[in-house]
Short mmCIF file of C-alpha atoms and ligand atoms in Angstrom, two decimals:
data_model
loop_
_atom_site.label_atom_id
_atom_site.label_comp_id
_atom_site.label_asym_id
_atom_site.label_seq_id
_atom_site.Cartn_x
_atom_site.Cartn_y
_atom_site.Cartn_z
CA UNK A 255 -38.21 -23.87 -13.27
CA UNK A 256 -36.28 -23.07 -10.10
CA UNK A 257 -33.04 -24.37 -11.60
CA UNK A 258 -33.58 -22.22 -14.66
CA UNK A 259 -34.22 -19.18 -12.45
CA UNK A 260 -30.97 -19.76 -10.52
CA UNK A 261 -29.10 -20.22 -13.79
CA UNK A 262 -30.61 -16.99 -15.09
CA UNK A 263 -29.61 -15.17 -11.89
CA UNK A 264 -26.06 -16.46 -12.25
CA UNK A 265 -25.97 -15.27 -15.83
CA UNK A 266 -27.12 -11.81 -14.72
CA UNK A 267 -24.48 -11.63 -12.02
CA UNK A 268 -21.69 -12.60 -14.40
CA UNK A 269 -22.93 -11.09 -17.63
CA UNK A 270 -19.48 -10.96 -19.19
CA UNK A 271 -19.12 -13.12 -22.26
CA UNK A 272 -15.98 -15.26 -22.15
CA UNK A 273 -13.55 -13.50 -24.45
CA UNK A 274 -10.04 -13.86 -25.72
CA UNK A 275 -7.37 -11.53 -24.39
CA UNK A 276 -7.75 -9.36 -27.49
CA UNK A 277 -11.33 -8.60 -26.47
CA UNK A 278 -10.33 -7.85 -22.92
CA UNK A 279 -10.42 -4.06 -23.26
CA UNK A 280 -13.99 -4.10 -24.63
CA UNK A 281 -15.17 -6.53 -22.02
CA UNK A 282 -13.69 -4.46 -19.17
CA UNK A 283 -15.15 -1.25 -20.60
CA UNK A 284 -18.60 -2.85 -20.78
CA UNK A 285 -18.32 -4.08 -17.21
CA UNK A 286 -17.15 -0.63 -16.09
CA UNK A 287 -20.16 1.05 -17.72
CA UNK A 288 -22.69 -1.49 -16.49
CA UNK A 289 -21.34 -2.32 -13.04
CA UNK A 290 -17.99 -1.04 -11.82
CA UNK A 291 -18.71 2.69 -12.22
CA UNK A 292 -21.54 2.45 -9.67
CA UNK A 293 -19.43 0.32 -7.38
CA UNK A 294 -16.58 2.86 -7.43
CA UNK A 295 -19.11 5.62 -6.76
CA UNK A 296 -20.36 3.69 -3.73
CA UNK A 297 -16.88 3.10 -2.31
CA UNK A 298 -15.83 6.70 -2.97
CA UNK A 299 -18.83 8.09 -1.07
CA UNK A 300 -18.37 5.65 1.81
CA UNK A 301 -14.71 5.58 2.88
CA UNK A 302 -13.71 4.07 6.24
CA UNK A 303 -10.65 4.55 8.41
CA UNK A 304 -7.87 2.00 8.99
CA UNK A 305 -8.94 -0.96 11.18
CA UNK A 306 -12.65 -0.01 11.07
CA UNK A 307 -13.35 -0.82 7.40
CA UNK A 308 -16.43 -2.85 8.45
CA UNK A 309 -18.93 -1.89 5.73
CA UNK A 310 -16.28 -1.89 2.99
CA UNK A 311 -15.19 -5.41 3.98
CA UNK A 312 -18.81 -6.61 4.08
CA UNK A 313 -19.49 -5.22 0.60
CA UNK A 314 -16.26 -6.71 -0.78
CA UNK A 315 -17.14 -10.11 0.69
CA UNK A 316 -20.59 -9.96 -0.94
CA UNK A 317 -19.17 -8.87 -4.31
CA UNK A 318 -16.47 -11.54 -4.41
CA UNK A 319 -18.92 -14.24 -3.28
CA UNK A 320 -21.38 -13.19 -5.97
CA UNK A 321 -18.57 -13.42 -8.53
CA UNK A 322 -18.02 -17.06 -7.54
CA UNK A 323 -15.19 -16.97 -4.99
CA UNK A 324 -15.06 -18.71 -1.60
CA UNK A 325 -14.67 -15.88 0.90
CA UNK A 326 -13.31 -15.95 4.46
CA UNK A 327 -13.92 -12.77 6.46
CA UNK A 328 -12.21 -11.43 9.55
CA UNK A 329 -8.67 -12.36 8.57
CA UNK A 330 -6.37 -10.03 10.53
CA UNK A 331 -9.24 -7.83 11.73
CA UNK A 332 -11.41 -6.60 8.86
CA UNK A 333 -9.33 -8.30 6.14
CA UNK A 334 -10.72 -10.97 3.86
CA UNK A 335 -9.42 -13.70 1.60
CA UNK A 336 -11.30 -14.85 -1.51
CA UNK A 337 -10.22 -18.10 -3.16
CA UNK A 338 -10.97 -19.57 -6.57
CA UNK A 339 -9.52 -23.01 -7.20
CA UNK A 340 -9.40 -23.80 -10.88
CA UNK A 341 -7.31 -26.90 -11.47
CA UNK A 342 -3.59 -27.48 -11.19
CA UNK A 343 -1.12 -24.63 -11.45
CA UNK A 344 0.43 -21.89 -9.37
CA UNK A 345 -1.15 -20.15 -6.40
CA UNK A 346 -1.23 -16.46 -7.28
CA UNK A 347 -2.13 -13.78 -4.78
CA UNK A 348 -3.48 -10.33 -5.69
CA UNK A 349 -3.81 -7.74 -2.94
CA UNK A 350 -5.97 -4.62 -2.70
CA UNK A 351 -5.95 -2.31 0.32
CA UNK A 352 -9.25 -0.74 1.34
CA UNK A 353 -8.79 1.99 3.96
CA UNK A 354 -9.47 5.72 3.66
CA UNK A 355 -7.91 8.64 5.53
CA UNK A 356 -9.02 11.24 8.10
CA UNK A 357 -9.19 14.00 5.47
CA UNK A 358 -12.11 16.27 4.51
CA UNK A 359 -12.66 15.91 0.77
CA UNK A 360 -12.40 19.09 -1.30
CA UNK A 361 -11.75 17.49 -4.68
CA UNK A 362 -14.84 19.00 -6.29
CA UNK A 363 -15.94 15.57 -7.56
CA UNK A 364 -19.73 15.21 -7.72
CA UNK A 365 -19.52 12.12 -5.51
CA UNK A 366 -17.22 13.71 -2.91
CA UNK A 367 -17.31 12.03 0.46
CA UNK A 368 -19.15 13.71 3.31
CA UNK A 369 -18.61 10.70 5.56
CA UNK A 370 -17.41 10.96 9.13
CA UNK A 371 -16.24 8.23 11.47
CA UNK A 372 -14.97 7.81 14.99
CA UNK A 373 -11.20 7.48 14.77
CA UNK A 374 -10.29 4.28 16.68
CA UNK A 375 -6.99 5.86 17.79
CA UNK A 376 -8.08 9.27 19.07
CA UNK A 377 -11.75 8.64 19.72
CA UNK A 378 -12.61 11.85 17.81
CA UNK A 379 -15.22 11.94 15.05
CA UNK A 380 -13.36 12.97 11.89
CA UNK A 381 -14.16 13.45 8.20
CA UNK A 382 -13.07 10.50 6.05
CA UNK A 383 -11.96 10.45 2.42
CA UNK A 384 -10.48 7.98 -0.04
CA UNK A 385 -7.55 10.37 -0.40
CA UNK A 386 -5.11 7.70 -1.56
CA UNK A 387 -7.28 5.97 -4.18
CA UNK A 388 -7.81 2.66 -2.41
CA UNK A 389 -11.41 2.80 -3.69
CA UNK A 390 -9.93 2.27 -7.17
CA UNK A 391 -8.00 -0.76 -5.90
CA UNK A 392 -11.02 -2.59 -4.45
CA UNK A 393 -13.29 -1.68 -7.38
CA UNK A 394 -10.68 -3.04 -9.78
CA UNK A 395 -10.39 -6.20 -7.70
CA UNK A 396 -14.10 -6.89 -8.14
CA UNK A 397 -13.70 -6.29 -11.90
CA UNK A 398 -10.76 -8.70 -11.96
CA UNK A 399 -12.74 -11.34 -10.05
CA UNK A 400 -15.60 -11.11 -12.56
CA UNK A 401 -13.24 -11.35 -15.53
CA UNK A 402 -11.32 -14.30 -14.12
CA UNK A 403 -14.52 -16.26 -13.47
CA UNK A 404 -15.77 -15.51 -16.97
CA UNK A 405 -12.43 -16.70 -18.39
CA UNK A 406 -12.10 -19.84 -16.26
CA UNK A 407 -11.55 -22.06 -19.28
CA UNK A 408 -8.48 -20.06 -20.29
CA UNK A 409 -6.42 -20.49 -17.12
CA UNK A 410 -5.60 -23.01 -14.48
CA UNK A 411 -4.30 -22.65 -10.94
CA UNK A 412 -5.57 -21.03 -7.75
CA UNK A 413 -6.37 -17.36 -7.46
CA UNK A 414 -6.20 -15.75 -4.01
CA UNK A 415 -7.67 -12.26 -3.72
CA UNK A 416 -6.60 -10.49 -0.53
CA UNK A 417 -8.52 -7.44 0.70
CA UNK A 418 -6.24 -5.80 3.23
CA UNK A 419 -7.11 -3.38 6.04
CA UNK A 420 -5.01 -0.56 7.52
CA UNK A 421 -2.40 -0.01 4.80
CA UNK A 422 -2.21 3.67 5.71
CA UNK A 423 -0.94 2.70 9.14
CA UNK A 424 1.29 0.00 7.59
CA UNK A 425 -0.05 -2.63 9.98
CA UNK A 426 -2.74 -4.44 7.95
CA UNK A 427 -0.48 -6.85 6.06
CA UNK A 428 1.29 -7.77 9.29
CA UNK A 429 -2.08 -8.39 10.98
CA UNK A 430 -3.14 -10.77 8.20
CA UNK A 431 0.20 -12.62 8.44
CA UNK A 432 -0.22 -12.84 12.23
CA UNK A 433 -3.63 -14.43 11.55
CA UNK A 434 -1.80 -17.21 9.66
CA UNK A 435 -2.99 -16.28 6.19
CA UNK A 436 -0.39 -18.51 4.48
CA UNK A 437 -1.01 -21.45 6.83
CA UNK A 438 -4.77 -21.27 6.25
CA UNK A 439 -4.89 -20.53 2.53
CA UNK A 440 -1.45 -21.56 1.19
CA UNK A 441 1.77 -19.65 0.57
CA UNK A 442 1.53 -17.99 -2.85
CA UNK A 443 3.99 -18.73 -5.64
CA UNK A 444 3.54 -15.17 -6.85
CA UNK A 445 2.21 -12.02 -5.19
CA UNK A 446 0.85 -9.01 -7.07
CA UNK A 447 -0.50 -5.57 -6.15
CA UNK A 448 -0.88 -2.15 -7.68
CA UNK A 449 -1.39 1.41 -6.52
CA UNK A 450 -3.21 4.08 -8.47
CA UNK A 451 -0.98 7.15 -8.88
CA UNK A 452 -1.93 10.80 -9.16
CA UNK A 453 0.74 12.48 -11.28
CA UNK A 454 1.03 9.58 -13.76
CA UNK A 455 -1.05 9.77 -16.94
CA UNK A 456 -4.43 8.06 -16.47
CA UNK A 457 -4.50 4.47 -17.71
CA UNK A 458 -0.74 3.97 -17.91
CA UNK A 459 1.24 1.24 -16.13
CA UNK A 460 4.61 1.63 -14.47
CA UNK A 461 6.43 -1.34 -12.95
CA UNK A 462 10.02 -0.77 -11.84
CA UNK A 463 12.39 -3.73 -12.31
CA UNK A 464 13.69 -3.32 -8.77
CA UNK A 465 12.70 -1.10 -5.83
CA UNK A 466 9.15 0.24 -6.18
CA UNK A 467 8.76 1.76 -2.72
CA UNK A 468 11.15 2.61 0.07
CA UNK A 469 11.41 0.74 3.33
CA UNK A 470 10.40 2.80 6.34
CA UNK A 471 11.45 2.10 9.90
CA UNK A 472 10.06 4.00 12.84
CA UNK A 473 12.79 4.28 15.46
CA UNK A 474 12.76 5.72 18.96
CA UNK A 475 15.93 6.67 20.79
CA UNK A 476 15.72 7.23 24.51
CA UNK A 477 18.79 9.06 25.77
CA UNK A 478 19.41 8.87 29.52
CA UNK A 479 21.53 11.50 31.17
CA UNK A 480 22.20 12.85 34.60
CA UNK A 481 20.10 15.88 35.36
CA UNK A 482 21.69 19.00 36.75
CA UNK A 483 21.20 22.70 37.20
CA UNK A 484 21.82 24.62 34.00
CA UNK A 485 24.46 26.69 35.81
CA UNK A 486 26.45 23.58 36.72
CA UNK A 487 26.75 21.61 33.47
CA UNK A 488 29.93 19.89 34.66
CA UNK A 489 27.80 18.12 37.26
CA UNK A 490 25.46 16.60 34.64
CA UNK A 491 25.71 14.57 31.44
CA UNK A 492 24.02 16.54 28.69
CA UNK A 493 22.30 13.87 26.57
CA UNK A 494 21.36 16.02 23.62
CA UNK A 495 24.21 15.66 21.14
CA UNK A 496 24.05 12.92 18.51
CA UNK A 497 25.42 13.01 14.97
CA UNK A 498 23.10 10.75 13.04
CA UNK A 499 23.33 12.48 9.69
CA UNK A 500 26.88 11.22 9.09
CA UNK A 501 25.26 7.83 8.51
CA UNK A 502 23.72 8.92 5.21
CA UNK A 503 26.51 11.29 4.15
CA UNK A 504 29.49 9.11 5.10
CA UNK A 505 28.48 5.48 5.48
CA UNK A 506 26.13 4.81 2.57
CA UNK A 507 27.33 4.51 -1.00
CA UNK A 508 26.37 7.67 -2.92
CA UNK A 509 24.31 5.32 -5.11
CA UNK A 510 22.30 3.90 -2.21
CA UNK A 511 19.51 6.29 -1.25
CA UNK A 512 18.75 6.59 2.42
CA UNK A 513 17.01 9.05 4.71
CA UNK A 514 17.36 9.49 8.46
CA UNK A 515 14.94 12.14 9.70
CA UNK A 516 14.58 13.10 13.33
CA UNK A 517 10.97 14.23 13.22
CA UNK A 518 10.51 14.85 16.90
CA UNK A 519 12.76 15.68 19.81
CA UNK A 520 11.53 16.03 23.37
CA UNK A 521 13.69 16.90 26.30
CA UNK A 522 13.65 19.06 29.31
CA UNK A 523 11.16 21.25 31.09
CA UNK A 524 12.83 24.59 31.77
CA UNK A 525 15.59 26.90 30.51
CA UNK A 526 17.99 26.33 33.35
CA UNK A 527 17.60 22.62 34.06
CA UNK A 528 19.70 20.08 32.19
CA UNK A 529 17.34 17.25 31.49
CA UNK A 530 18.06 13.65 32.45
CA UNK A 531 16.16 12.26 29.47
CA UNK A 532 15.71 12.96 25.77
CA UNK A 533 13.33 11.20 23.41
CA UNK A 534 14.04 11.30 19.68
CA UNK A 535 11.55 9.98 17.12
CA UNK A 536 13.03 9.05 13.76
CA UNK A 537 11.88 7.80 10.40
CA UNK A 538 14.48 5.83 8.46
CA UNK A 539 14.05 5.19 4.71
CA UNK A 540 15.90 2.95 2.28
CA UNK A 541 15.42 1.08 -0.99
CA UNK A 542 17.21 -2.18 -0.28
CA UNK A 543 17.68 -4.52 2.64
CA UNK A 544 21.49 -3.93 2.87
CA UNK A 545 21.02 -0.14 3.23
CA UNK A 546 18.33 -0.78 5.80
CA UNK A 547 20.72 -2.91 7.88
CA UNK A 548 23.54 -0.32 7.62
CA UNK A 549 21.21 2.47 8.79
CA UNK A 550 19.59 0.57 11.66
CA UNK A 551 22.89 -0.86 12.94
CA UNK A 552 24.54 2.55 12.49
CA UNK A 553 21.88 4.33 14.54
CA UNK A 554 22.37 1.86 17.37
CA UNK A 555 26.17 2.21 17.20
CA UNK A 556 26.19 6.02 17.06
CA UNK A 557 23.63 6.37 19.82
CA UNK A 558 25.33 4.01 22.25
CA UNK A 559 28.83 5.32 21.51
CA UNK A 560 27.64 8.92 21.92
CA UNK A 561 26.54 7.83 25.38
CA UNK A 562 29.96 6.29 26.07
CA UNK A 563 31.74 9.45 24.84
CA UNK A 564 29.66 11.44 27.26
CA UNK A 565 30.97 9.18 29.99
CA UNK A 566 27.71 7.40 30.76
CA UNK A 567 27.95 4.02 32.47
CA UNK A 568 26.99 0.95 30.36
CA UNK A 569 23.61 0.56 32.03
CA UNK A 570 22.63 4.12 31.12
CA UNK A 571 23.51 4.07 27.41
CA UNK A 572 20.82 5.31 24.98
CA UNK A 573 18.11 2.80 24.08
CA UNK A 574 17.25 2.31 20.41
CA UNK A 575 13.81 0.82 19.72
CA UNK A 576 12.64 -0.13 16.20
CA UNK A 577 8.84 0.02 16.19
CA UNK A 578 6.44 -2.62 14.88
CA UNK A 579 5.10 0.00 12.48
CA UNK A 580 8.09 -0.55 10.20
CA UNK A 581 8.18 -1.95 6.68
CA UNK A 582 10.97 -3.28 4.49
CA UNK A 583 11.38 -1.81 0.99
CA UNK A 584 9.04 -3.04 -1.78
CA UNK A 585 11.34 -4.69 -4.31
CA UNK A 586 9.99 -6.09 -7.55
CA UNK A 587 11.33 -9.37 -8.88
CA UNK A 588 13.18 -8.00 -11.92
CA UNK A 589 12.62 -10.98 -14.22
CA UNK A 590 8.93 -11.21 -13.34
CA UNK A 591 8.44 -7.45 -13.78
CA UNK A 592 10.07 -7.65 -17.22
CA UNK A 593 7.84 -10.59 -18.15
CA UNK A 594 4.69 -8.72 -17.16
CA UNK A 595 5.79 -5.53 -18.90
CA UNK A 596 6.22 -7.46 -22.16
CA UNK A 597 2.73 -8.93 -21.74
CA UNK A 598 1.18 -5.52 -20.90
CA UNK A 599 2.85 -3.86 -23.88
CA UNK A 600 1.56 -6.64 -26.14
CA UNK A 601 -2.00 -6.66 -24.79
CA UNK A 602 -2.49 -3.01 -23.82
CA UNK A 603 -0.14 -1.21 -26.19
CA UNK A 604 3.49 -0.06 -25.96
CA UNK A 605 2.41 3.48 -24.98
CA UNK A 606 0.58 2.21 -21.91
CA UNK A 607 3.76 0.96 -20.25
CA UNK A 608 5.93 3.68 -18.69
CA UNK A 609 9.39 3.60 -17.17
CA UNK A 610 9.34 6.26 -14.48
CA UNK A 611 11.89 5.73 -11.71
CA UNK A 612 10.45 6.24 -8.21
CA UNK A 613 11.02 9.87 -7.19
CA UNK A 614 10.49 9.84 -3.46
CA UNK A 615 10.91 7.61 -0.42
CA UNK A 616 7.26 6.74 0.15
CA UNK A 617 6.59 3.36 1.75
CA UNK A 618 4.02 0.54 1.51
CA UNK A 619 3.27 -2.42 3.73
CA UNK A 620 2.90 -4.92 0.85
CA UNK A 621 6.44 -6.31 1.50
CA UNK A 622 5.17 -7.69 4.80
CA UNK A 623 3.52 -10.26 2.51
CA UNK A 624 6.55 -10.88 0.29
CA UNK A 625 9.82 -10.61 2.25
CA UNK A 626 9.69 -13.45 4.80
CA UNK A 627 9.34 -16.00 3.27
CA UNK A 628 10.45 -14.43 -0.01
CA UNK A 629 7.71 -14.54 -2.66
CA UNK A 630 8.35 -13.40 -6.25
CA UNK A 631 6.29 -10.24 -6.49
CA UNK A 632 5.51 -7.26 -8.68
CA UNK A 633 3.97 -4.01 -7.48
CA UNK A 634 2.95 -1.61 -10.19
CA UNK A 635 1.44 1.86 -10.55
CA UNK A 636 -1.67 2.73 -12.52
CA UNK A 637 -1.78 6.35 -13.64
CA UNK A 638 -4.82 8.31 -12.47
CA UNK A 639 -4.41 11.88 -13.78
CA UNK A 640 -5.97 13.12 -17.04
CA UNK A 641 -3.83 14.89 -19.66
CA UNK A 642 -6.04 18.00 -19.37
CA UNK A 643 -5.02 18.35 -15.70
CA UNK A 644 -1.32 18.29 -16.63
CA UNK A 645 -2.07 20.87 -19.37
CA UNK A 646 -3.89 23.10 -16.87
CA UNK A 647 -0.96 22.95 -14.46
CA UNK A 648 1.45 23.75 -17.28
CA UNK A 649 -0.68 26.79 -18.20
CA UNK A 650 -0.34 28.13 -14.67
CA UNK A 651 -3.53 26.62 -13.28
CA UNK A 652 -4.00 24.38 -10.26
CA UNK A 653 -1.26 21.88 -9.51
CA UNK A 654 -2.08 18.20 -9.82
CA UNK A 655 -2.93 17.37 -6.18
CA UNK A 656 -0.89 14.73 -4.40
CA UNK A 657 -2.01 11.68 -2.49
CA UNK A 658 -3.46 12.37 0.97
CA UNK A 659 -4.42 15.93 -0.06
CA UNK A 660 -8.07 17.08 0.40
CA UNK A 661 -7.92 17.95 -3.32
CA UNK A 662 -6.71 14.45 -4.34
CA UNK A 663 -8.58 13.13 -7.35
CA UNK A 664 -8.31 10.12 -9.64
CA UNK A 665 -9.98 9.73 -13.04
CA UNK A 666 -11.84 6.59 -12.03
CA UNK A 667 -12.78 5.18 -15.44
CA UNK A 668 -9.32 4.98 -17.04
CA UNK A 669 -7.78 3.99 -13.70
CA UNK A 670 -10.23 1.19 -12.87
CA UNK A 671 -10.19 -0.11 -16.44
CA UNK A 672 -6.38 -0.18 -16.55
CA UNK A 673 -6.36 -1.71 -13.06
CA UNK A 674 -8.60 -4.59 -14.16
CA UNK A 675 -6.94 -5.06 -17.56
CA UNK A 676 -3.39 -5.06 -16.21
CA UNK A 677 -4.29 -7.47 -13.41
CA UNK A 678 -6.10 -9.89 -15.73
CA UNK A 679 -3.17 -9.80 -18.18
CA UNK A 680 -0.72 -10.43 -15.31
CA UNK A 681 -2.80 -13.35 -13.96
CA UNK A 682 -3.21 -14.84 -17.45
CA UNK A 683 0.56 -14.55 -17.97
CA UNK A 684 1.14 -16.55 -14.80
CA UNK A 685 -1.77 -19.00 -15.05
CA UNK A 686 -2.97 -18.93 -18.66
CA UNK A 687 -2.59 -21.69 -21.21
ZN1 ZN B 276 -1.77 6.52 1.28
ZN1 ZN B 277 -2.25 4.20 -0.68
#
């Protein structure tokens, strides 16, 4: 009796009939209607800030355990790792980030967040919103877990689901690596992740065969000078002249995109005092590791030589500090991306697979999982904006809001369904019969 009850409970938890890949779309739709829609609603109403995703992590652990995974919590802070060993074959990692942002939601969605939380950095209580769509990522991960358990007979290998904290501060992946994620759970043969994207048509997939996101380095330059009275500049060393822009305009190939932005400059206290110190805060962007090296080495060279030109002694040359909050570019393995795109087109339709080149220099911390050691990886985009919203913008109505905006909005059903479908197809391509 008891055994039958437990079996019945298990059947209720995983009520997805095992299905062939052709039935995948129907199966995911059914699971969305019966289960995932409510789960997304819950996550959307209850966002949490980077590093304090306590309730989100707890819920994800419960969901993935209920689906049949072995879950370890507290990996790199609030992160968790869910494992499903299913015979011989590759170890494939799928990552979802789970943090929200300190933004007050004004999307107009019926389940808009009214949550607030104490910001661990500032100590202030702030409104919190899933203004980047990470709620879609974790909801889709639960859908993927349920599908992969239901389809266990059709694949073999080990599936590692990674729920990552603090992506918005680009420190969560590094924290999980520092907590020895590969040593404890194995180094993956393949690593996968996706981001939902406002501005791409809902339900579509876009996977560049190369750079998907820029690298972003946070650099501080401390320039030391010799202070003086403003009326006697010959008695000081004015530290405030550095030509960093020539790096991008004259040292990079015109085909290698790069950005060097000095976002903040602090020096001096008064009109007529030449300061003895300047502090520049830079963000440096690139789309490949060679460009990154040219820019970072170039900044160091220009800064120190500017100090020498000003006649500063060697022990007073400018200091260049590359912060820990830096990420390399996200670069897809071209062959693997092509392989997955063929599979997606076959299983989800040619029209679902886009080829939109990245338009900006946004960054991601996923490469902290994939660069050292190098792991073949693909990072793709799932479109989250309905056609009617593009039409409205075209007709002079509201613009499609961007990520991190209070107006940010994702059409959850097509996005979650495409998130689950594309992930299951990718995993089956790598681990299926
Ligand atoms: Zn974001
Ligand atoms: Zn994001």
